[in-house]
Coordinates of C-alpha atoms in Angstrom, one line a residue:
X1 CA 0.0 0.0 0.0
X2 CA 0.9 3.3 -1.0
X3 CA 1.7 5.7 1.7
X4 CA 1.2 9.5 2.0
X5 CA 0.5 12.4 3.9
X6 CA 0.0 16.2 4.2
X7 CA 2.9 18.7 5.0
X8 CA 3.3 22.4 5.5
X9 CA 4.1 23.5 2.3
X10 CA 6.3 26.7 1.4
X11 CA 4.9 28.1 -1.4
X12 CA 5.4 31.4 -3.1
X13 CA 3.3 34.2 -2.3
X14 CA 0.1 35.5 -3.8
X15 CA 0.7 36.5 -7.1
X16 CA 4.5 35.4 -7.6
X17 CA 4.0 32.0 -8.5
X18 CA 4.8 32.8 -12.2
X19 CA 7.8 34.7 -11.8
X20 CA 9.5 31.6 -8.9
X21 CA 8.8 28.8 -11.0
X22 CA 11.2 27.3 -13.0
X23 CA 12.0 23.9 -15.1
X24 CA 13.5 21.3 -13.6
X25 CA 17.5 21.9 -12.5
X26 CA 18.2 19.4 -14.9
X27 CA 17.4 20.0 -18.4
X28 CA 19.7 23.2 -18.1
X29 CA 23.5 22.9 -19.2
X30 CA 25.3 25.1 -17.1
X31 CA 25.7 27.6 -19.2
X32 CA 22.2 27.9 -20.6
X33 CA 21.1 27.9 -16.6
X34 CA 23.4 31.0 -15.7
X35 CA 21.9 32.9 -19.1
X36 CA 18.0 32.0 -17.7
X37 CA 18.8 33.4 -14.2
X38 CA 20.1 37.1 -16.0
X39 CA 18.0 39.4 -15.3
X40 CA 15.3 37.1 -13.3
X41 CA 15.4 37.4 -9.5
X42 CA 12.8 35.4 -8.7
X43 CA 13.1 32.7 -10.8
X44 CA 13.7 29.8 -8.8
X45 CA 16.5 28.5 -10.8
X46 CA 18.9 30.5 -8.7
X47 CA 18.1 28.5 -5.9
X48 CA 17.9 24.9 -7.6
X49 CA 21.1 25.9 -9.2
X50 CA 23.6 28.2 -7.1
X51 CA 26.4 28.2 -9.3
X52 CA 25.1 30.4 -11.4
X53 CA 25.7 32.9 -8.6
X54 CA 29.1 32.5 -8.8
X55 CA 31.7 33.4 -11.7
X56 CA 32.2 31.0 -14.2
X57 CA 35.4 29.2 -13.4
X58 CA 34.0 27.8 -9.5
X59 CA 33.3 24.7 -8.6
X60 CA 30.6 24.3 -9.4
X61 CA 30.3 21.2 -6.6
X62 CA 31.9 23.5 -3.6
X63 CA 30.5 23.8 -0.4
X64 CA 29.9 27.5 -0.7
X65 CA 27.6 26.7 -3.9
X66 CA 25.4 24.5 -2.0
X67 CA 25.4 27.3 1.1
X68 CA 24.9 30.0 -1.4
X69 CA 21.5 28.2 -2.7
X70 CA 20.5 27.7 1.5
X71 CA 21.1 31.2 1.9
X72 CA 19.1 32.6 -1.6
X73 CA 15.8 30.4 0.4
X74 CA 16.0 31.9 3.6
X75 CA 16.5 35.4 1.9
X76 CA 13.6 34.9 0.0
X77 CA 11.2 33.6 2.6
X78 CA 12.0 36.7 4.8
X79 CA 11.3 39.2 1.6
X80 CA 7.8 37.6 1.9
X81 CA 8.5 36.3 -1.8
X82 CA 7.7 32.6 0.5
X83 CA 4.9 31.7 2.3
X84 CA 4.5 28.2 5.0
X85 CA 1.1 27.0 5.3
X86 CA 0.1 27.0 9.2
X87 CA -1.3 23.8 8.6
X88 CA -0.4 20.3 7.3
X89 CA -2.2 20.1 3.7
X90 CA -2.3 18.3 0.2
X91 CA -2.4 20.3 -2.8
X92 CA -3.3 19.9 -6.0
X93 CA -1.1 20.7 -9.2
X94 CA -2.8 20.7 -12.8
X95 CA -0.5 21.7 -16.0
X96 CA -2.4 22.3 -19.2
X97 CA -0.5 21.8 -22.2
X98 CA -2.1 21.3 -25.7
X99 CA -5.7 21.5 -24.9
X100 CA -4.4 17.8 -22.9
X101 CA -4.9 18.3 -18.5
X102 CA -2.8 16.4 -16.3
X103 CA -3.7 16.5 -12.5
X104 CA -2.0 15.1 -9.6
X105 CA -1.9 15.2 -5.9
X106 CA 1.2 17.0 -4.2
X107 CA 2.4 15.1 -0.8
X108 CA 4.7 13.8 0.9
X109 CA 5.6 10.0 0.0
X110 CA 7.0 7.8 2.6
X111 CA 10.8 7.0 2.2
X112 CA 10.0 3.4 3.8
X113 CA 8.0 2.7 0.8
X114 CA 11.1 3.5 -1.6
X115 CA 13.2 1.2 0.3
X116 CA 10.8 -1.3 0.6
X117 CA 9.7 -0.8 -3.3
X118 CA 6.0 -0.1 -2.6
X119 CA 7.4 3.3 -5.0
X120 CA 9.0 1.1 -8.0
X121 CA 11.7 2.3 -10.6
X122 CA 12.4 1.4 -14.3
X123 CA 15.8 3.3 -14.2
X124 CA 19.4 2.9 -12.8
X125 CA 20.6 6.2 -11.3
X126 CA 24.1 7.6 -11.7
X127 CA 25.8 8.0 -8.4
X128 CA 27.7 11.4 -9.6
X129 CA 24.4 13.2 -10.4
X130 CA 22.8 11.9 -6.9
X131 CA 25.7 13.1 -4.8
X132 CA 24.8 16.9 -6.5
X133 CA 21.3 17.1 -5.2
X134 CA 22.3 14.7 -1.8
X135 CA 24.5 18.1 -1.3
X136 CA 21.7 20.4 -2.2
X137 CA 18.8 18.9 -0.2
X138 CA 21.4 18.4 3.0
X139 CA 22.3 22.2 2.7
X140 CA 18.6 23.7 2.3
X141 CA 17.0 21.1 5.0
X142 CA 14.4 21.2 1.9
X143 CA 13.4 19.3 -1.1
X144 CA 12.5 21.6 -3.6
X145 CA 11.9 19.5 -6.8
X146 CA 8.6 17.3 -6.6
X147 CA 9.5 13.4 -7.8
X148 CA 6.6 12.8 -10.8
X149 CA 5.1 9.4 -9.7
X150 CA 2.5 7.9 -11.8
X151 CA -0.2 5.4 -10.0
X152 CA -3.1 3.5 -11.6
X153 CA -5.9 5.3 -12.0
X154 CA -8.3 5.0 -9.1
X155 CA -11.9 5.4 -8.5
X156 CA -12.2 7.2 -5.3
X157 CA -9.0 9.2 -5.6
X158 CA -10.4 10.8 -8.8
X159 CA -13.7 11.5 -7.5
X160 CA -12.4 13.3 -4.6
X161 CA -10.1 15.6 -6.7
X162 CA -12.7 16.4 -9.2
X163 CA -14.5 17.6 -6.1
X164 CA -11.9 19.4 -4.8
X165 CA -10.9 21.1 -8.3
X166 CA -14.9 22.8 -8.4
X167 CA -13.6 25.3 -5.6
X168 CA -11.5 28.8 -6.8
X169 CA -7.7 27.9 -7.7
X170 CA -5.3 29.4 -5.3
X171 CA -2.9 29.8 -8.4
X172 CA -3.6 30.1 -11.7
X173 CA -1.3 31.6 -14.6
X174 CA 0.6 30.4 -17.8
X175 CA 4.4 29.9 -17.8
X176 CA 6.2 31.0 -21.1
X177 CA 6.2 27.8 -23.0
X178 CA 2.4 28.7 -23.1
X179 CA 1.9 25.3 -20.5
X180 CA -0.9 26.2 -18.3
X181 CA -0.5 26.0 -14.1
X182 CA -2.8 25.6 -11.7
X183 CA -2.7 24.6 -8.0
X184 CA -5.5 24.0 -5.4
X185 CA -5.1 24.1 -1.3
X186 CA -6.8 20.6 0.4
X187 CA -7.3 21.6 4.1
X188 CA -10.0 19.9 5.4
X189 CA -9.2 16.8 7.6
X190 CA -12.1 14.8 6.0
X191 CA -10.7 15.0 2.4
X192 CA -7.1 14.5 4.0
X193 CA -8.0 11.4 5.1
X194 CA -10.0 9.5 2.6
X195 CA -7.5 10.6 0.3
X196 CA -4.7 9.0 2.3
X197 CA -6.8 5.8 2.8
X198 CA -7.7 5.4 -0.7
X199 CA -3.9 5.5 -1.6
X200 CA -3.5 2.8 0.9
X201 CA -5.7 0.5 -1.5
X202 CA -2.9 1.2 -4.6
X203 CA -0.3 -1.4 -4.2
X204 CA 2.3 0.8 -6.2
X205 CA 3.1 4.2 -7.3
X206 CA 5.9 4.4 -9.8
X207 CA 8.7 6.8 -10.6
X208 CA 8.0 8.2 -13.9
X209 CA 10.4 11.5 -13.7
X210 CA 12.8 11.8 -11.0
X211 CA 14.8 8.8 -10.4
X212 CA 17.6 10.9 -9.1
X213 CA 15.6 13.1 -6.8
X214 CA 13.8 10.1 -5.3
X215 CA 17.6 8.7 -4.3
X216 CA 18.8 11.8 -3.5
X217 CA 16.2 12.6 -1.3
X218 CA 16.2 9.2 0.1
X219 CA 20.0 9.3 0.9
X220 CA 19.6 12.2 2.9
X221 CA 16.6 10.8 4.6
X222 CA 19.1 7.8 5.9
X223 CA 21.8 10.6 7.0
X224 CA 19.3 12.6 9.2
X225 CA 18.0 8.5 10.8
X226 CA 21.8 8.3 11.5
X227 CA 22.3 11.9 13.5
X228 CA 19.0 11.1 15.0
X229 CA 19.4 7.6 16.3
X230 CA 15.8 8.3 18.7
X231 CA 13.7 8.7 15.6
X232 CA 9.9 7.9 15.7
X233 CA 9.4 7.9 11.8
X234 CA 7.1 10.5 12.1
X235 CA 9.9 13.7 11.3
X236 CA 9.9 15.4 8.1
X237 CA 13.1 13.3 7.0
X238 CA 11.5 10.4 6.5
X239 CA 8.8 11.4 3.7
X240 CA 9.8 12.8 0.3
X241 CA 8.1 15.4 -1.7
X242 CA 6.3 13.8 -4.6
X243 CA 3.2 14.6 -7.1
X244 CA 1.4 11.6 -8.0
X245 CA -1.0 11.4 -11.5
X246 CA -3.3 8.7 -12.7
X247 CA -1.8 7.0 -15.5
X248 CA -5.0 7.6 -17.7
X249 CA -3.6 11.5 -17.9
X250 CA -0.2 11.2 -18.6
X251 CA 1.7 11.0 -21.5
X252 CA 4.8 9.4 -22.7
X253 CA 6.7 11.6 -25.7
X254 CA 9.4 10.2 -27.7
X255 CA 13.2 10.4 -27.4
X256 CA 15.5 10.3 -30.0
X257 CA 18.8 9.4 -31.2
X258 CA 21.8 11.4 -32.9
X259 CA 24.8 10.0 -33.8
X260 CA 28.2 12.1 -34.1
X261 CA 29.6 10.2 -36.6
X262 CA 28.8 6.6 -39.0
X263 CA 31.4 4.6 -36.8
X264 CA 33.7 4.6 -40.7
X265 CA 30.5 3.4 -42.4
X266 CA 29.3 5.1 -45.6
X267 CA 26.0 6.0 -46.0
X268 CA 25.5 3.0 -48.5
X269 CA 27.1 0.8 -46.0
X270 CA 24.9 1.9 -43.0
X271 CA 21.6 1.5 -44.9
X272 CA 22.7 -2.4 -45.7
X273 CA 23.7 -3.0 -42.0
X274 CA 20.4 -1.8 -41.0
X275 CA 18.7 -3.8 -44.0
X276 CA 19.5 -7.0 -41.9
X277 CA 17.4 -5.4 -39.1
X278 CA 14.6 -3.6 -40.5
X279 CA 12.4 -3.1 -43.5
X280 CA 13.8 0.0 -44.9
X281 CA 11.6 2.8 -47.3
X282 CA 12.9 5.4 -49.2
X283 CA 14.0 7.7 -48.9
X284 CA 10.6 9.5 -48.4
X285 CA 9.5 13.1 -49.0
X286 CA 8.2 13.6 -45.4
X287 CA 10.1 13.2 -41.9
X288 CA 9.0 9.8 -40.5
X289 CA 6.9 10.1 -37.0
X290 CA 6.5 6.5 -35.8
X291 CA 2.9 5.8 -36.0
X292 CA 3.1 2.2 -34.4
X293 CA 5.5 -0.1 -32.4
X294 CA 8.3 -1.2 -34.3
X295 CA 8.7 1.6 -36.5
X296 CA 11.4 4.2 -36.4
X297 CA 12.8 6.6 -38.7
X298 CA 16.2 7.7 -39.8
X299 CA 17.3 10.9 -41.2
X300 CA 20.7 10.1 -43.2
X301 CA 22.2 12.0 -45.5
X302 CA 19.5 15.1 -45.3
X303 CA 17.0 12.6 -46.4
X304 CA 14.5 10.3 -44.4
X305 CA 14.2 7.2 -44.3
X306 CA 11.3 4.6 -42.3
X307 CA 12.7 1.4 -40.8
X308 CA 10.1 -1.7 -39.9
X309 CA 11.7 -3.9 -37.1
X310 CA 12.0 -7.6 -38.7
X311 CA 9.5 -9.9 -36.5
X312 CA 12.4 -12.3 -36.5
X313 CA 14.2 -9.5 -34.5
X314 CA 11.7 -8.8 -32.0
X315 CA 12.2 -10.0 -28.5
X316 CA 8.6 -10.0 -26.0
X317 CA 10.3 -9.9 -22.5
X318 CA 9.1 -6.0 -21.1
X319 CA 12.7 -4.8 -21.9
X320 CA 13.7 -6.5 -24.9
X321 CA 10.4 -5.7 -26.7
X322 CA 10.8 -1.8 -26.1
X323 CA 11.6 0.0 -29.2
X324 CA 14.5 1.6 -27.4
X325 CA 15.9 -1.5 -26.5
X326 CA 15.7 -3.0 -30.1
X327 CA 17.3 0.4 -31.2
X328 CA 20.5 -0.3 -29.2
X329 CA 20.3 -4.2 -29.2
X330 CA 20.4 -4.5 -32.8
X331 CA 21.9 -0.8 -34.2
X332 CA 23.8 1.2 -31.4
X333 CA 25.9 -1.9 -30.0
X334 CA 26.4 -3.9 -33.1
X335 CA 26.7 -1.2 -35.9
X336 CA 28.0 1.9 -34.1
X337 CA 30.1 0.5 -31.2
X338 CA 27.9 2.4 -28.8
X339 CA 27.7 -0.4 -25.7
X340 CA 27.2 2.5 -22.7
X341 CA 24.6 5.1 -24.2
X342 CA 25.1 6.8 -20.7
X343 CA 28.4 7.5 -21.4
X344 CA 29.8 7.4 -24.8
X345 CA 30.4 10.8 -26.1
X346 CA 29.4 9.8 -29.5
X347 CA 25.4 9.8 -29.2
X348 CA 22.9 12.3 -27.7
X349 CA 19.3 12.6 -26.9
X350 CA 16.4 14.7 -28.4
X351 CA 13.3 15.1 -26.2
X352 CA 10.2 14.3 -28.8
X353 CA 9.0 17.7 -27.4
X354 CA 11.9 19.7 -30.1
X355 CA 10.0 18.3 -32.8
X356 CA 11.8 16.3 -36.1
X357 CA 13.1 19.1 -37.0
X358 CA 15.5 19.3 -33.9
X359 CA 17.0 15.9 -35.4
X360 CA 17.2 17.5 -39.0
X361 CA 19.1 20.9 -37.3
X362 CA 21.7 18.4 -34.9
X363 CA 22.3 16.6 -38.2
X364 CA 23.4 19.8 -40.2
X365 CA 25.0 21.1 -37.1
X366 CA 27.3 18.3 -35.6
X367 CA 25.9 14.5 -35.9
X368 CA 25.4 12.5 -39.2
X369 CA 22.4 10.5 -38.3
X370 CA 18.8 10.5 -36.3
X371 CA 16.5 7.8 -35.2
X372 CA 13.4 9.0 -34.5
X373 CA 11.5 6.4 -31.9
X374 CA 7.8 5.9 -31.3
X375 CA 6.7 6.8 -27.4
X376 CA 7.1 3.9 -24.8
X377 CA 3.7 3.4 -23.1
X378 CA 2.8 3.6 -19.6
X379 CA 1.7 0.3 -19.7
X380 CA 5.1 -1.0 -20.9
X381 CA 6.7 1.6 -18.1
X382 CA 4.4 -0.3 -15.7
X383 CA 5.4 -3.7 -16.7
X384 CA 8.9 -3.2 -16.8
X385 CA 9.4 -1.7 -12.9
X386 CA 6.9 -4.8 -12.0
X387 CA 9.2 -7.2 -13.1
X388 CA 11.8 -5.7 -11.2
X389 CA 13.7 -5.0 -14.6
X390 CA 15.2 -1.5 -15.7
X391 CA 15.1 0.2 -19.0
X392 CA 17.5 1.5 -21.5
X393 CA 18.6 5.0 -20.5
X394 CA 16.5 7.9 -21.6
X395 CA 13.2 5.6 -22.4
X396 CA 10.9 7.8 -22.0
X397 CA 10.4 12.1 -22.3
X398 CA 7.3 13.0 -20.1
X399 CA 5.5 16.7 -20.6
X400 CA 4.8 19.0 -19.5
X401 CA 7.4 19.3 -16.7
X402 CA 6.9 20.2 -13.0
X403 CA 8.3 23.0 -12.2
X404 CA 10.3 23.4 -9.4
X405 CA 9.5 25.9 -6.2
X406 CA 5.8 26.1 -6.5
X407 CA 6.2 23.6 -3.5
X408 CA 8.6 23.4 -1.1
X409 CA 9.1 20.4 1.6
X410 CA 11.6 21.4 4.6
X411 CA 12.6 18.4 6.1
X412 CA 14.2 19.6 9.2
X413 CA 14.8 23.1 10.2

């Protein structure tokens, strides 16, 4: 059973919430963050990311970083640009984006249920990028970055947010990417509780953004168990800040593949490697959007091409029959010596959210070929973390994104 429960939320004032909220730390480079944060004092970037307040040769890992971003919170919460609620509360959190509404419950999620994997995963986490936000959440006593879990959709739990959504929003406004944001205060001890007890009839919540954040958070969680030896379980540090959404609303986007170079191929040559693979057309007039399982498409040589996976290929295990997987089992390994996506300088990914032409632009600019993938499903996200398996790294490209500071949990302070 899924675990949850209210907290006292810091939220920005009346009236601010457009000008705090920011992306997630993590689709910033770090130059691209210290050019958003110019001329933006609000923006909670500056606190997610504190080098940016520094020049740009520091560490960007020193100790005075991570102090710098503790100090930027506390200066903001006494400019009144913050606001704690009294009160213990859930919230809710609706994005708009596309005429499509996505609406999920802000609480607190129980670390227990990490560690015990009542909160499953479908992705290995990197140890360097943990020990970043480990830092961050120690220094600020706070988690400021929600962790996106996914649950399936349940009766009562959608009936009582419904309810709840017919009252006035406290916060309502439209971020710059034209996504849509509205949030909603849950106060009354009634609602608090049936909530919580419904969740406690869903077996599982999953991670569907936030891998790093959920072990981050988790880590830290274990250092505050170890100063406090007398713990009940009931402080702060053992519950993590999450915003959970019914699978029915959510929705998966592609991610793509560039390559830097052909791995010494020719284009002739690369097209009859992948012949032994897929069905290949073309090339064709139009950029190829998957429109089914199995299909990709590949833009070579400023022309695309559409590639059907051979049946004979296909593997029906949850991992092996992802198209990601087949992409790298039978192409990036064998073709382009690319065993560690994670790591090998030689491929990047495109979030399905830059469009084909993003693949077209990177291919004029500084790679020489693009798969374009079709979306994993949430069903096939769900399968995978119940068998206990992982996917290939970067799988899936969730939007709209949460943005960071419209909710803050302090853990200890």
């Amino acid at each position: 059973m899924a675990i949850i429960r209210p907290f006292r939320g810091l939220r920005p004032a009346a009236g601010k919430e457009k000008a705090v909220a920011a992306l997630p730390y993590d689709v910033y480079s770090r130059e691209e963050a210290r050019r958003k944060v110019e001329g933006d004092p609000l923006t909670f970037l500056r606190i997610d990311r504190p080098e940016t307040q520094f020049p740009p040769e520091q560490d960007m890992y020193a100790d005075c970083v991570y102090k710098k971003g503790d100090e930027m919170l506390r200066e903001m919460e006494e400019m009144g640009v913050f606001v704690q609620d009294e009160t213990p509360c859930f919230y809710l959190y609706e994005l708009t984006m596309d005429g499509r509404s996505q609406t999920g419950l802000v609480a607190c999620s129980a670390v227990d249920d990490y560690v015990s994997g009542v909160i499953k995963k479908h992705e290995n986490t990197r140890r360097d990028k943990e020990e970043d936000r480990i830092r961050h959440v120690d220094a600020l006593s706070a988690q400021t970055g929600p962790i996106f879990l996914a649950y399936r959709a349940e009766e009562t739990v959608s009936r009582l947010l419904a309810k709840e959504k017919e009252s006035p929003a406290l916060a309502d406004f439209v971020s710059e990417d034209g996504v849509r944001h509205r949030v909603w205060k849950i106060c009354s001890g009634d609602v608090i509780r049936r909530l919580a007890e419904a969740f406690e009839k869903i077996p599982h919540t999953y991670i569907a953004d936030g891998h790093h954040r959920a072990a981050s958070a988790v880590e830290v969680s274990m250092m505050r168990r170890r100063e406090h030896p007398d713990y009940t379980g009931e402080e702060e540090f053992n519950y993590f800040l999450s915003v959970l959404f019914p699978d029915e609303e959510l929705r998966i986007l592609d991610y793509n593949r560039v390559l830097k170079d052909l791995n010494g191929y020719s284009r002739e040559e690369l097209l009859e490697k992948l012949r032994e693979s897929f069905a290949l057309e073309g090339p064709v007039r139009e950029p190829v959007r998957p429109q089914r399982k199995g299909e990709m498409g590949l833009y070579l040589g400023e022309q695309w091409y559409r590639l059907t996976a051979r049946e004979e290929k296909k593997l029906q295990d949850p991992v092996g029959c992802l198209d990601v997987a087949f992409l790298q089992r039978e192409v990036l390994e064998p073709v382009f010596g690319i065993r560690d996506p994670k790591t090998d300088r030689r491929i990047d990914f495109v979030g399905g959210i830059r469009g084909l032409k993003e693949l077209e632009r990177r291919c004029h600019e500084d790679c020489q070929a693009a798969f374009s993938l079709y979306p994993t499903s949430m069903e096939e996200l769900f399968d995978v973390a119940d068998q206990g398996l992982l996917m290939p790294p970067k799988s899936t490209w969730f939007e709209p994104k949460l943005r960071s500071g419209l909710f803050i949990h302090k853990i200890e302070r």
